[in-house]
mmCIF file of C-alpha atoms in Angstrom:
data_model
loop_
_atom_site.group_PDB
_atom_site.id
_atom_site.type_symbol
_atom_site.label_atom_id
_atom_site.label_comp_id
_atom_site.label_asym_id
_atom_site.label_seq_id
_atom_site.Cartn_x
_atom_site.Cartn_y
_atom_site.Cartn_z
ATOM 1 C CA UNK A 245 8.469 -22.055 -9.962
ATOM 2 C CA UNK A 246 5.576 -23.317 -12.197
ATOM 3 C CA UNK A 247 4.555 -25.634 -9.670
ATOM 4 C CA UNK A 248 3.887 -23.213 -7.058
ATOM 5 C CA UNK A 249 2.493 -21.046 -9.299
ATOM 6 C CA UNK A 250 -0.201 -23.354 -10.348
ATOM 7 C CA UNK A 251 -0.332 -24.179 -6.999
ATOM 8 C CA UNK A 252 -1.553 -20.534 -6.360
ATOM 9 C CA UNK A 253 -3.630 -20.150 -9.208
ATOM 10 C CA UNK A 254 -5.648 -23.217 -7.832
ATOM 11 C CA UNK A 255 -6.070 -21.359 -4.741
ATOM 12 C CA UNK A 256 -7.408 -18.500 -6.041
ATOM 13 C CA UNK A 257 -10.423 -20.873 -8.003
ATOM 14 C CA UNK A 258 -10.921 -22.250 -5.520
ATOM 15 C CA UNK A 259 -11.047 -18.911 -3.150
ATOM 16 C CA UNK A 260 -14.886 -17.321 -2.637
ATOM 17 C CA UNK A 261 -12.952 -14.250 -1.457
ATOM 18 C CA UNK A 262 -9.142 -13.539 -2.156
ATOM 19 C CA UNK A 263 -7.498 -10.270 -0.456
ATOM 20 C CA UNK A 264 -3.389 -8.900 -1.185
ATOM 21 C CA UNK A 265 -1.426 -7.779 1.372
ATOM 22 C CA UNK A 266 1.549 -5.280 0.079
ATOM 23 C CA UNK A 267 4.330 -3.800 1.328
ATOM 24 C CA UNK A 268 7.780 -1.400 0.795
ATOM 25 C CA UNK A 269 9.016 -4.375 -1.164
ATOM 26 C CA UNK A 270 6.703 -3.931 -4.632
ATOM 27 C CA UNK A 271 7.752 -0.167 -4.391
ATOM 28 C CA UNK A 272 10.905 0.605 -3.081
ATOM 29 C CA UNK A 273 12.563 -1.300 -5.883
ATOM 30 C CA UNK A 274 11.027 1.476 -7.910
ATOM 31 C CA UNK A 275 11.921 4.650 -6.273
ATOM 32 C CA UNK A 276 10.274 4.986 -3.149
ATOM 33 C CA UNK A 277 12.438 4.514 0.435
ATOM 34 C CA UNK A 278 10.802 2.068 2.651
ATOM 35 C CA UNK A 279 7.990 3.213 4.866
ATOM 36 C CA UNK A 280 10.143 3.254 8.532
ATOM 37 C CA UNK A 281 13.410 4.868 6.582
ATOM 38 C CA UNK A 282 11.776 7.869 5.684
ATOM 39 C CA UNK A 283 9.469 8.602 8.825
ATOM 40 C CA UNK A 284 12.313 7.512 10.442
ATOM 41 C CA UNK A 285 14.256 10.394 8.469
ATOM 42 C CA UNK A 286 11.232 12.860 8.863
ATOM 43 C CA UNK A 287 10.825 11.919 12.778
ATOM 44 C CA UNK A 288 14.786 13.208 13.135
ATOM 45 C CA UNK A 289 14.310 16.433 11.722
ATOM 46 C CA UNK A 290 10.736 16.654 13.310
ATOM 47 C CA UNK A 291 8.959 17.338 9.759
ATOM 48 C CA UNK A 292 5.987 15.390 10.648
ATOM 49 C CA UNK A 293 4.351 18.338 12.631
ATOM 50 C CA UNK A 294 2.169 21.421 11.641
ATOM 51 C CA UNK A 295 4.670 23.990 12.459
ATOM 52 C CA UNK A 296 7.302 22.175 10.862
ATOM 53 C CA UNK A 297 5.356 22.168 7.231
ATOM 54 C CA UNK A 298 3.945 26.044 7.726
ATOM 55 C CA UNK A 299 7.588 27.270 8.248
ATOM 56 C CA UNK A 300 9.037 25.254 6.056
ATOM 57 C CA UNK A 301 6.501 24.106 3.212
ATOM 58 C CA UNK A 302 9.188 23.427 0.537
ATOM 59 C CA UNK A 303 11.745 21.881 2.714
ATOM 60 C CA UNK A 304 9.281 19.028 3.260
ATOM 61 C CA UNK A 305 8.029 18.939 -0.167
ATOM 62 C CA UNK A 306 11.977 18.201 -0.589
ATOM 63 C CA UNK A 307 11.798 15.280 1.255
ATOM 64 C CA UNK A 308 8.484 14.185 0.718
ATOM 65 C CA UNK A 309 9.429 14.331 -3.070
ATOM 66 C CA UNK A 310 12.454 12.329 -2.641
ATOM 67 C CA UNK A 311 10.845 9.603 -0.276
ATOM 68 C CA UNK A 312 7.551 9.276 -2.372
ATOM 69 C CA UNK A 313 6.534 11.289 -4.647
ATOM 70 C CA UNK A 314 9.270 9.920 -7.398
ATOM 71 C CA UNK A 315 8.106 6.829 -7.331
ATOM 72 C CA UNK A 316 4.311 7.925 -7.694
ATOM 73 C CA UNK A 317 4.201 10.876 -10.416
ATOM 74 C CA UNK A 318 7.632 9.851 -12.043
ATOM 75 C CA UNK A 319 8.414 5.642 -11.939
ATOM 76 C CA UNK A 320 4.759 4.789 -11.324
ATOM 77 C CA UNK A 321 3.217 1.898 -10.569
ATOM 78 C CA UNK A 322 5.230 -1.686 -10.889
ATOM 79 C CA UNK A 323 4.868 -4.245 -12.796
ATOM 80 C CA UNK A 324 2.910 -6.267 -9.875
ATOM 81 C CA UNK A 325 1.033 -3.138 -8.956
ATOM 82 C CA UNK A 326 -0.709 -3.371 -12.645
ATOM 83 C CA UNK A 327 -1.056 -7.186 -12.012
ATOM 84 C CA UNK A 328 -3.146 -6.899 -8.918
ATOM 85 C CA UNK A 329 -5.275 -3.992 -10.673
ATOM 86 C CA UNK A 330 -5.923 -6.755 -13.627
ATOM 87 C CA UNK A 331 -6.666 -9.648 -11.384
ATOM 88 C CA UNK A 332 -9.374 -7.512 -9.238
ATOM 89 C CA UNK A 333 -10.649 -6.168 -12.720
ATOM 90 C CA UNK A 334 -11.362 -9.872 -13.412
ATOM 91 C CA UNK A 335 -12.995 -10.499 -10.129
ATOM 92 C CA UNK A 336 -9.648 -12.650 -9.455
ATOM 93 C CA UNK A 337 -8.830 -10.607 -6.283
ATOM 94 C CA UNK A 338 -11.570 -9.082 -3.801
ATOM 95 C CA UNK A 339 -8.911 -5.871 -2.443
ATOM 96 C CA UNK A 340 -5.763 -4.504 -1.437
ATOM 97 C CA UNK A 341 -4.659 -4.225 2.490
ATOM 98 C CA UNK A 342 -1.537 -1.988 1.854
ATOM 99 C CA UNK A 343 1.005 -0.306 4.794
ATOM 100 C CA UNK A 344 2.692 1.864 1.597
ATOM 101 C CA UNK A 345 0.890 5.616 1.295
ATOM 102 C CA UNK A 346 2.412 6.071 -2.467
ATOM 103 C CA UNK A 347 -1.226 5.942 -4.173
ATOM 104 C CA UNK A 348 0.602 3.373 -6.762
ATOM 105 C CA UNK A 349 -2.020 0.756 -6.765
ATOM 106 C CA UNK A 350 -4.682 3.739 -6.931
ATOM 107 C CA UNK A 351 -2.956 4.852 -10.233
ATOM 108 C CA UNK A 352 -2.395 1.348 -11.538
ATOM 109 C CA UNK A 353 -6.110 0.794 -11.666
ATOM 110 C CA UNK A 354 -7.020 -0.749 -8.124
ATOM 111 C CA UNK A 355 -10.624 0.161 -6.754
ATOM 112 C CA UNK A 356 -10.817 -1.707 -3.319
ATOM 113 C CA UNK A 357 -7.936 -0.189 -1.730
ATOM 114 C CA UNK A 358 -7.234 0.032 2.218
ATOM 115 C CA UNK A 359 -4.016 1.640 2.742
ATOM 116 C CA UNK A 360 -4.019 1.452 6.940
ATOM 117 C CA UNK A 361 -0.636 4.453 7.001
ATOM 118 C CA UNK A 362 -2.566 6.684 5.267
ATOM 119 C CA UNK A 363 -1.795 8.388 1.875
ATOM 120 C CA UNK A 364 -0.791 11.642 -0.077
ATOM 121 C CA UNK A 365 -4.823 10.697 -1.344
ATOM 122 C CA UNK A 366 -6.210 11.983 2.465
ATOM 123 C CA UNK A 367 -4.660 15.471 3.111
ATOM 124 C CA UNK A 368 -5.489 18.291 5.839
ATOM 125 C CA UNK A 369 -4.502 21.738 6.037
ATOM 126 C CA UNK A 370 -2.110 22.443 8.809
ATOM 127 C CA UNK A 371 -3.715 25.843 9.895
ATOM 128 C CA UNK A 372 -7.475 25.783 9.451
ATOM 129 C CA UNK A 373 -7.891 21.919 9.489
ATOM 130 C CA UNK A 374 -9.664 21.452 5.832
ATOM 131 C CA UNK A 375 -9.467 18.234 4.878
ATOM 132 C CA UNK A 376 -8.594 17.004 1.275
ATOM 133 C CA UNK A 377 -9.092 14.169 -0.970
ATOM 134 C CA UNK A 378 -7.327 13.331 -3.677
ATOM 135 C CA UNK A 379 -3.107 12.383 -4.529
ATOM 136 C CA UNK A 380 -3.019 14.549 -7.900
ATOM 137 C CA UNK A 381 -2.685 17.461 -6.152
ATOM 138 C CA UNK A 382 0.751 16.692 -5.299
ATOM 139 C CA UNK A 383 2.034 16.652 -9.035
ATOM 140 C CA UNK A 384 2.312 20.105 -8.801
ATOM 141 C CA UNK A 385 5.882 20.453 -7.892
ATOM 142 C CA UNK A 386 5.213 22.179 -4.517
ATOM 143 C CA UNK A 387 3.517 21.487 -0.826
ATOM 144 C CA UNK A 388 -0.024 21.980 -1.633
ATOM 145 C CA UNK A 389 -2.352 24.877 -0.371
ATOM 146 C CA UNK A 390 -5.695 25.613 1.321
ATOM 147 C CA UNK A 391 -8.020 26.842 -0.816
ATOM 148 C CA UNK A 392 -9.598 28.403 2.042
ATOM 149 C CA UNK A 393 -6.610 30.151 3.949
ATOM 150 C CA UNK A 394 -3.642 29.225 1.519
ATOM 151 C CA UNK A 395 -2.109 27.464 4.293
ATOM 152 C CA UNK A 396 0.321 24.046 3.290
ATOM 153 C CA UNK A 397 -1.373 20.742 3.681
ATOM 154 C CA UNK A 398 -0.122 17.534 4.472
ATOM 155 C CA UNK A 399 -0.962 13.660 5.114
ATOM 156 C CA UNK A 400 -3.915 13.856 7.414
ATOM 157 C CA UNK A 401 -1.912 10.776 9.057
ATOM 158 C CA UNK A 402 1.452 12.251 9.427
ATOM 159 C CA UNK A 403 -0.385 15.662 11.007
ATOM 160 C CA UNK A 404 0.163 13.695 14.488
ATOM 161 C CA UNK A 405 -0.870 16.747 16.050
ATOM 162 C CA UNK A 406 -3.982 16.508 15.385
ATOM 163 C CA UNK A 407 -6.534 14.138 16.504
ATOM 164 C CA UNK A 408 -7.818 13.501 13.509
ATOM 165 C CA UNK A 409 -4.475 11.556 12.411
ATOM 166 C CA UNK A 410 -5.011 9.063 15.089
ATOM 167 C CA UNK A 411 -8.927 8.721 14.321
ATOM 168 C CA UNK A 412 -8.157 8.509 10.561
ATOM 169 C CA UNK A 413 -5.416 5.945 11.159
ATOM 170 C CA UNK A 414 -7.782 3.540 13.760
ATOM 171 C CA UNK A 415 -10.591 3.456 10.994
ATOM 172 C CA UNK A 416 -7.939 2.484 8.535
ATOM 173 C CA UNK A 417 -6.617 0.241 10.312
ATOM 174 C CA UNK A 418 -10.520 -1.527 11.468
ATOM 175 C CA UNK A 419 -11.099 -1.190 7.628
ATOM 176 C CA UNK A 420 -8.053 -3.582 6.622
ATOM 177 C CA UNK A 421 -9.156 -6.360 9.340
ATOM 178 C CA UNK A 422 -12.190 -6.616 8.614
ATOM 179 C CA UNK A 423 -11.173 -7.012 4.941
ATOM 180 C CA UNK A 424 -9.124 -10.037 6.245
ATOM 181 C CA UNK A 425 -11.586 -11.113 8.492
ATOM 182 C CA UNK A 426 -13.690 -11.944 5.158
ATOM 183 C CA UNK A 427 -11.163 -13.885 2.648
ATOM 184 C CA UNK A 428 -10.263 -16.971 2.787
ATOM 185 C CA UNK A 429 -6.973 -16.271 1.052
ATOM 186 C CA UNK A 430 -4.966 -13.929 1.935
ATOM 187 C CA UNK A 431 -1.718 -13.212 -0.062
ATOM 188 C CA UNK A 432 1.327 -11.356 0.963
ATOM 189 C CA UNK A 433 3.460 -9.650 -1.008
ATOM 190 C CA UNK A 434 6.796 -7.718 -0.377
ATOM 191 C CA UNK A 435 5.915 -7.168 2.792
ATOM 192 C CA UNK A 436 8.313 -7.771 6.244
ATOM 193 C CA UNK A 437 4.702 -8.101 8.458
ATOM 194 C CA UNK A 438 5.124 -4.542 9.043
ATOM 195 C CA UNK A 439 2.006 -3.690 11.918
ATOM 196 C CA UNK A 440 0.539 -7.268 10.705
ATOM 197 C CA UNK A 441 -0.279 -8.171 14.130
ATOM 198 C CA UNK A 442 -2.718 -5.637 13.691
ATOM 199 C CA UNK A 443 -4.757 -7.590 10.697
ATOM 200 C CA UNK A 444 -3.856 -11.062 10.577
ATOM 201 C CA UNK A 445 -5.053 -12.091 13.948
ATOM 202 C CA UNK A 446 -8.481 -11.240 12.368
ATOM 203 C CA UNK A 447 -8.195 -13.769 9.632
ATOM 204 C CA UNK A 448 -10.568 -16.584 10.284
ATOM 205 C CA UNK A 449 -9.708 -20.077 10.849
ATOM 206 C CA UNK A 450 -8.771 -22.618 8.128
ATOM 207 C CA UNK A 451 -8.007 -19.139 5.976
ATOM 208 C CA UNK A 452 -5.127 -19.619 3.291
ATOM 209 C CA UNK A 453 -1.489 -17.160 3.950
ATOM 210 C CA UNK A 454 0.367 -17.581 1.356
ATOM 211 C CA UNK A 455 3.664 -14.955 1.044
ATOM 212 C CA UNK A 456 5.416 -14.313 -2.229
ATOM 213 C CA UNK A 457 8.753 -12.899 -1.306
ATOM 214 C CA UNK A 458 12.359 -14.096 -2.099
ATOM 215 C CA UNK A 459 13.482 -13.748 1.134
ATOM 216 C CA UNK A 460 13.331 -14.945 4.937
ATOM 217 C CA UNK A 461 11.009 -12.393 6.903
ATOM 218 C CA UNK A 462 9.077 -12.699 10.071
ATOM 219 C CA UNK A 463 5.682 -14.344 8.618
ATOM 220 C CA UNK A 464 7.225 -17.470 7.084
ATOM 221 C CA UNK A 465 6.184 -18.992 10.180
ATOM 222 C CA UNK A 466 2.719 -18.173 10.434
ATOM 223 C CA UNK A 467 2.292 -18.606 6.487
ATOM 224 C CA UNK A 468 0.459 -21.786 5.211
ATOM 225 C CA UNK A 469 2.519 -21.743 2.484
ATOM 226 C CA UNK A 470 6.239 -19.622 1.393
ATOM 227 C CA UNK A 471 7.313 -18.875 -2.305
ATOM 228 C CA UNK A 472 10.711 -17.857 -2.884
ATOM 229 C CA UNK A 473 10.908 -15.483 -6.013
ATOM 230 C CA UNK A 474 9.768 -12.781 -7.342
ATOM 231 C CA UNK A 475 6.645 -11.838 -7.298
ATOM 232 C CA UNK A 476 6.037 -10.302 -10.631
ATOM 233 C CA UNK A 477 7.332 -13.562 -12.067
ATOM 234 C CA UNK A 478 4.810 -15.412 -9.667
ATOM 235 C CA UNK A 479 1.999 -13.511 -10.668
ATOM 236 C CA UNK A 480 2.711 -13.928 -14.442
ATOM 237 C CA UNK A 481 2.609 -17.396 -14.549
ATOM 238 C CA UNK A 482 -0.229 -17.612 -12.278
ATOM 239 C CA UNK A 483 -1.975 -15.378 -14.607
ATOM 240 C CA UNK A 484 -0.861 -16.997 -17.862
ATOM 241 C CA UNK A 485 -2.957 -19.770 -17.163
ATOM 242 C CA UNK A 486 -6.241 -18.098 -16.848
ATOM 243 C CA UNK A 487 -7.230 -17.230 -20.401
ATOM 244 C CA UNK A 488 -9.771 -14.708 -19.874
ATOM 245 C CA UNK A 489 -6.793 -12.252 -18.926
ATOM 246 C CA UNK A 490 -5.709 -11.677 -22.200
ATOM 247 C CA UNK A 491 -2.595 -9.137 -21.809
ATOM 248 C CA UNK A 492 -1.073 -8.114 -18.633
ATOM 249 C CA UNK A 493 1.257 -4.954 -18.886
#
């Protein structure tokens, strides 16, 4: 593995502009189901609309608790969640294009962060509409309230009755291609290609894809390049050799 780590390391020197793309696989591992298993799970027992979360505000704080919300406020970030945060800190990596909505690489320290399925960091009331920023509020061990009419919010993006969800998830989405559009390198981590079609066909020509993930999954053919192991491992090796990052955690 130390030869494709170098490998990547001389990529990234070389790189004017270097962008990660993550997925379920840097999470899950640590808590958190994969993105389609719980909507999937919440689309069965129809929790993903207003009227589901005003009735029933700590039946999908259940849920929501057990799908993310562990992994966020009680495993926290991963290992390769706190490398990515040091290798942007060191102007190593330009941003994050993310499908998760578990605010991990938030917490771990990332600034330039475009998660396109939304996150418990974008909230909306399901009675009056009040939007809200910020994930912290759901370390409170309940569905959180309006401050205005003490109604339960939730993910402005699962709210799919409203049409903000749908605006909100378009301007995510136009946000992460046009993050692509500008690298040069684009690096994919733990990540099947879930809505990729969506990003990567605005990745210019002659731009780098290189996917870190130890097994087969639908991008290995459009990837310039495929490493088989772990990523964390990768990424430590990759990093070991640049000695202005002193420690990574």
């Amino acid at each position: 593995m130390r030869y494709e780590s170098e490998q990547l390391r001389e990529y990234m020197d070389k790189s004017s502009r270097t962008v990660a793309v993550t997925g379920a696989g840097i999470s899950y591992l640590y808590g958190m189901r994969r993105l389609k298993q719980s909507v999937g799970l919440m689309n069965s027992r129809n929790v993903l609309s207003p009227s589901f979360v005003k009735s029933n505000p700590d039946d999908f704080y259940k849920i929501v608790k057990t799908s993310f919300l562990d992994a966020t406020f009680v495993k926290g970030p991963s290992k390769v969640h706190k490398q990515l945060a040091t290798l942007e800190e060191n102007c190593l990596l330009y941003g994050i294009v993310t499908q998760n909505m578990d605010c991990l690489h938030t917490i771990a320290g990332s600034k330039n962060v475009v998660e396109f399925q939304g996150s418990f960091g974008d909230n909306i009331c399901v009675n009056c509409g009040e939007r809200y920023f910020g994930y912290e509020r759901w370390n409170e061990g309940h569905t959180p309230t309006c401050e205005k009419c003490g109604s339960p919010l939730m993910p402005t993006t699962f709210c799919r009755d409203n049409k903000l969800s749908e605006q909100v998830s378009k301007e995510s989405m136009k946000k992460a291609a046009e993050m692509i559009s500008e690298a040069d390198l684009v690096i994919i981590i733990g990540t099947t290609g879930f809505r990729s079609d969506e990003y990567l066909r605005k990745m210019r020509k002659g731009t780098t894809l290189v996917q870190i993930n130890p097994s087969e999954t639908p991008l290995d053919s459009v990837a310039t390049w495929n490493i088989r192991a772990d990523a964390a491992e990768v990424l430590d090796e990759v990093m070991n050799g640049w000695e202005k990052i002193k420690d990574v955690l």
